[in-house]
Amino acid sequence: MKENSNISNITIIGNTTWGQAIATLINKEKAGVQILCRTELEAKNRINKIDKLKSLPSSIQLSSDISTIDNSELIILAFPSQSMRSNLNIIYNNLNQNHKFLIASKGIEKTSGKRLSEVLKN
């Protein structure tokens, strides 16, 4: 991210190693970043594991609360490509026209043959 970027609140959907790596890089740029987990238990387990491994800066928040994305300016999708549609269905009601997306996953949806950007548009 450029230093003059106006984006200051970012949510990463995907509590994966890849999602955590992206969060760490963004955090270095001083943007507010949180990782959205599927469940509260997953968030707690990940926090406990991170605390033991010291693998994620404490300024990065982990949450299972879907409303985390309400005030996000940028939503980064960092999960396996085959779960794109199901993850988008989960967050759909919390999206608004101001959200910007960055797809950090690769591949196509096997069932439809669509690129991930096409799945996002639907």
XYZ file of N, CA and C in Angstrom:
366
model
N 0.838 -1.174 0.000
C 0.000 0.000 0.000
C 0.883 1.237 0.000
N 0.512 2.211 -0.764
C 1.250 3.456 -0.812
C 0.982 4.247 0.454
N 1.963 5.035 0.834
C 1.839 5.810 2.061
C 0.673 6.790 2.020
N 0.328 7.285 0.841
C -0.754 8.250 0.743
C -2.120 7.594 0.542
N -2.197 6.311 0.749
C -3.458 5.593 0.591
C -4.481 6.106 1.598
N -5.710 6.246 1.152
C -6.777 6.700 2.035
C -7.460 5.552 2.752
N -7.119 4.330 2.428
C -7.757 3.170 3.046
C -7.127 2.933 4.411
N -7.950 2.971 5.441
C -7.414 2.823 6.789
C -8.046 1.682 7.570
N -9.094 1.065 7.034
C -9.772 -0.015 7.746
C -10.000 -1.171 6.778
N -9.314 -2.272 7.042
C -9.311 -3.409 6.121
C -9.708 -4.674 6.868
N -10.583 -5.454 6.251
C -10.938 -6.762 6.799
C -10.485 -7.838 5.834
N -9.824 -8.836 6.379
C -9.414 -9.997 5.594
C -10.345 -11.134 5.957
N -10.994 -11.683 4.958
C -11.850 -12.839 5.183
C -11.048 -14.054 4.755
N -10.706 -14.858 5.727
C -9.883 -16.030 5.480
C -8.825 -16.156 6.553
N -9.108 -16.926 7.546
C -8.187 -17.146 8.652
C -7.199 -18.236 8.257
N -6.481 -17.970 7.191
C -5.508 -18.916 6.656
C -4.114 -18.346 6.861
N -3.105 -19.163 6.635
C -1.733 -18.669 6.707
C -1.545 -17.530 5.718
N -2.115 -17.666 4.526
C -2.050 -16.631 3.504
C -2.732 -15.352 3.991
N -3.911 -15.479 4.574
C -4.619 -14.316 5.100
C -3.833 -13.625 6.202
N -3.186 -14.408 7.051
C -2.388 -13.835 8.131
C -1.135 -13.141 7.599
N -0.532 -13.692 6.558
C 0.641 -13.051 5.946
C 0.250 -11.694 5.360
N -0.880 -11.650 4.679
C -1.362 -10.388 4.110
C -1.646 -9.385 5.231
N -2.285 -9.845 6.298
C -2.600 -8.968 7.432
C -1.330 -8.378 8.034
N -0.302 -9.189 8.163
C 0.963 -8.722 8.730
C 1.584 -7.639 7.856
N 1.570 -7.836 6.546
C 2.123 -6.830 5.633
C 1.329 -5.527 5.686
N 0.023 -5.630 5.706
C -0.820 -4.436 5.769
C -0.610 -3.712 7.093
N -0.493 -4.464 8.162
C -0.287 -3.894 9.485
C 0.988 -3.050 9.530
N 2.005 -3.465 8.795
C 3.259 -2.700 8.747
C 3.054 -1.328 8.119
N 2.021 -1.200 7.305
C 1.712 0.079 6.656
C 0.806 0.948 7.524
N 0.565 0.516 8.736
C -0.215 1.269 9.722
C -1.705 1.355 9.433
N -2.197 0.532 8.565
C -3.644 0.487 8.331
C -4.275 -0.417 9.386
N -5.499 -0.104 9.778
C -6.216 -0.970 10.703
C -6.638 -2.231 9.967
N -6.310 -3.378 10.526
C -6.622 -4.630 9.837
C -7.186 -5.637 10.829
N -8.211 -6.332 10.382
C -8.781 -7.415 11.177
C -9.022 -8.619 10.276
N -8.965 -9.784 10.889
C -9.206 -11.034 10.175
C -10.537 -11.588 10.661
N -11.403 -11.888 9.711
C -12.710 -12.446 10.045
C -12.632 -13.967 9.994
N -12.959 -14.603 11.112
C -12.966 -16.062 11.225
C -14.401 -16.569 11.068
N -14.535 -17.851 10.744
C -15.872 -18.422 10.534
C -16.685 -18.514 11.810
N -16.032 -18.894 12.903
C -16.750 -19.090 14.160
C -15.966 -18.468 15.310
N -16.660 -18.252 16.419
C -16.003 -17.720 17.610
C -14.943 -18.696 18.120
N -15.240 -19.993 18.060
C -14.279 -21.002 18.497
C -13.014 -20.954 17.641
N -13.183 -20.806 16.332
C -12.019 -20.711 15.444
C -11.172 -19.490 15.796
N -11.819 -18.378 16.073
C -11.089 -17.159 16.442
C -10.321 -17.367 17.745
N -10.972 -17.955 18.750
C -10.308 -18.195 20.035
C -9.139 -19.156 19.886
N -9.340 -20.241 19.128
C -8.263 -21.209 18.916
C -7.084 -20.573 18.201
N -7.377 -19.753 17.196
C -6.308 -19.096 16.446
C -5.565 -18.107 17.333
N -6.296 -17.361 18.156
C -5.659 -16.408 19.064
C -4.745 -17.142 20.028
N -5.204 -18.265 20.592
C -4.372 -19.049 21.509
C -3.120 -19.558 20.811
N -3.265 -20.043 19.586
C -2.120 -20.547 18.828
C -1.150 -19.414 18.503
N -1.688 -18.276 18.101
C -0.850 -17.126 17.768
C -0.106 -16.639 19.001
N -0.785 -16.590 20.146
C -0.134 -16.159 21.383
C 1.054 -17.051 21.709
N 0.904 -18.354 21.499
C 1.994 -19.294 21.778
C 3.142 -19.130 20.792
N 2.811 -18.919 19.528
C 3.835 -18.842 18.485
C 4.358 -17.428 18.260
N 3.679 -16.435 18.809
C 4.044 -15.025 18.593
C 4.146 -14.720 17.104
N 3.204 -15.248 16.333
C 3.294 -15.174 14.880
C 2.466 -14.060 14.245
N 1.736 -13.297 15.040
C 0.899 -12.246 14.480
C 0.942 -11.041 15.418
N 1.173 -9.849 14.887
C 1.200 -8.665 15.750
C -0.105 -8.516 16.532
N 0.001 -8.072 17.759
C -1.186 -7.950 18.616
C -2.155 -6.884 18.115
N -1.701 -5.999 17.249
C -2.587 -4.959 16.717
C -3.553 -5.487 15.661
N -3.344 -6.714 15.196
C -4.258 -7.337 14.239
C -5.348 -8.053 15.029
N -6.576 -7.683 14.780
C -7.707 -8.247 15.507
C -8.273 -9.462 14.779
N -8.666 -10.474 15.536
C -9.367 -11.625 14.987
C -10.774 -11.624 15.560
N -11.749 -11.880 14.704
C -13.141 -11.834 15.146
C -13.979 -12.795 14.319
N -15.074 -13.229 14.904
C -16.058 -14.011 14.149
C -17.327 -13.187 13.930
N -17.306 -11.939 14.371
C -18.467 -11.057 14.257
C -18.553 -10.495 12.841
N -19.566 -10.910 12.096
C -19.721 -10.515 10.696
C -19.823 -8.999 10.545
N -20.292 -8.304 11.572
C -20.409 -6.844 11.478
C -19.042 -6.164 11.427
N -17.985 -6.946 11.611
C -16.624 -6.432 11.465
C -16.441 -5.740 10.120
N -17.117 -6.244 9.103
C -16.921 -5.680 7.761
C -17.735 -4.414 7.512
N -18.669 -4.094 8.390
C -19.553 -2.951 8.149
C -18.793 -1.657 7.874
N -17.751 -1.390 8.632
C -16.997 -0.144 8.486
C -15.704 -0.314 7.703
N -15.509 -1.474 7.131
C -14.291 -1.712 6.357
C -14.377 -1.016 5.011
N -13.267 -0.443 4.626
C -13.195 0.195 3.315
C -12.759 -0.809 2.251
N -11.954 -1.767 2.663
C -11.442 -2.784 1.748
C -11.653 -4.149 2.379
N -12.171 -5.073 1.592
C -12.346 -6.454 2.036
C -11.456 -7.321 1.158
N -10.537 -8.015 1.808
C -9.625 -8.900 1.087
C -10.122 -10.325 1.259
N -10.346 -10.998 0.149
C -10.830 -12.379 0.156
C -9.625 -13.299 0.023
N -9.279 -13.993 1.106
C -8.069 -14.811 1.149
C -8.395 -16.207 1.670
N -9.176 -16.923 0.902
C -9.562 -18.281 1.282
C -9.527 -19.142 0.033
N -9.621 -20.458 0.175
C -9.582 -21.336 -1.005
C -10.666 -20.964 -2.015
N -10.319 -21.015 -3.273
C -11.227 -20.571 -4.338
C -12.549 -21.328 -4.347
N -12.541 -22.577 -3.941
C -13.777 -23.366 -3.987
C -14.784 -22.960 -2.914
N -14.351 -22.138 -1.970
C -15.299 -21.663 -0.952
C -15.716 -20.212 -1.197
N -15.375 -19.671 -2.361
C -15.705 -18.274 -2.682
C -17.208 -18.006 -2.568
N -17.999 -18.780 -3.251
C -19.445 -18.523 -3.285
C -20.066 -18.651 -1.884
N -19.702 -19.680 -1.141
C -20.300 -19.862 0.192
C -19.874 -18.747 1.148
N -18.622 -18.300 1.060
C -18.176 -17.199 1.913
C -18.859 -15.890 1.541
N -19.040 -15.647 0.253
C -19.743 -14.433 -0.173
C -21.195 -14.445 0.284
N -21.825 -15.613 0.275
C -23.208 -15.723 0.753
C -23.315 -15.357 2.231
N -22.298 -15.690 3.002
C -22.302 -15.397 4.437
C -22.226 -13.894 4.689
N -21.406 -13.186 3.921
C -21.196 -11.756 4.175
C -22.133 -10.844 3.389
N -22.885 -11.404 2.461
C -23.690 -10.618 1.518
C -24.524 -9.518 2.177
N -25.228 -9.832 3.243
C -26.126 -8.860 3.877
C -25.393 -7.716 4.561
N -24.087 -7.848 4.771
C -23.309 -6.794 5.413
C -22.547 -5.932 4.412
N -22.728 -6.200 3.142
C -21.995 -5.450 2.122
C -22.749 -4.192 1.725
N -21.977 -3.190 1.293
C -22.588 -1.979 0.756
C -21.813 -1.534 -0.480
N -22.307 -0.527 -1.147
C -21.715 -0.078 -2.406
C -20.331 0.528 -2.230
N -19.982 0.914 -1.028
C -18.687 1.546 -0.786
C -17.554 0.551 -0.574
N -17.892 -0.705 -0.352
C -16.845 -1.703 -0.142
C -16.052 -1.927 -1.419
N -14.744 -1.991 -1.244
C -13.851 -2.372 -2.333
C -13.357 -3.777 -2.005
N -13.102 -4.567 -3.044
C -12.662 -5.944 -2.848
C -11.312 -6.178 -3.505
N -10.541 -7.025 -2.879
C -9.315 -7.535 -3.462
C -9.371 -9.050 -3.301
N -9.302 -9.759 -4.405
C -9.324 -11.222 -4.353
C -7.883 -11.706 -4.274
N -7.534 -12.325 -3.155
C -6.176 -12.807 -2.939
C -6.107 -14.326 -3.075
N -7.074 -14.889 -3.743
C -7.125 -16.330 -3.999
C -6.916 -16.544 -5.488
N -6.525 -17.739 -5.846
C -6.330 -18.026 -7.270
C -7.201 -19.206 -7.673
N -7.456 -19.291 -8.949
C -8.199 -20.437 -9.450
C -9.541 -20.057 -10.033
N -10.278 -21.083 -10.385
C -11.630 -20.910 -10.905
C -12.570 -21.770 -10.071
N -13.829 -21.434 -10.125
C -14.830 -22.232 -9.429
C -15.083 -23.491 -10.260
N -14.839 -24.646 -9.679
C -14.959 -25.912 -10.419
C -16.362 -26.152 -10.966
N -17.373 -25.869 -10.165
C -18.739 -26.205 -10.576
C -19.243 -25.365 -11.741
N -18.793 -24.110 -11.832
C -19.294 -23.224 -12.891
C -18.251 -22.891 -13.949
N -16.980 -23.110 -13.627
C -15.906 -22.729 -14.538
C -15.647 -21.229 -14.559
N -16.242 -20.488 -13.626
C -16.099 -19.033 -13.589
C -14.830 -18.623 -12.847
N -14.260 -17.497 -13.308
C -13.162 -16.881 -12.570
C -13.733 -16.337 -11.261
N -12.879 -16.173 -10.269
C -13.351 -15.709 -8.966
C -13.950 -14.309 -9.047
N -13.429 -13.475 -9.917
C -14.011 -12.137 -10.090
C -15.434 -12.223 -10.644
N -15.704 -13.225 -11.464
C -17.059 -13.415 -11.989
C -18.006 -13.891 -10.895
N -17.514 -14.759 -10.024
C -18.332 -15.229 -8.896
C -18.657 -14.041 -7.990
N -17.680 -13.182 -7.767
C -17.886 -12.004 -6.926
C -18.943 -11.077 -7.517
N -18.939 -10.897 -8.811
C -19.924 -10.017 -9.464
C -21.343 -10.544 -9.317
N -21.502 -11.871 -9.282
C -22.835 -12.463 -9.142
C -23.312 -12.247 -7.737
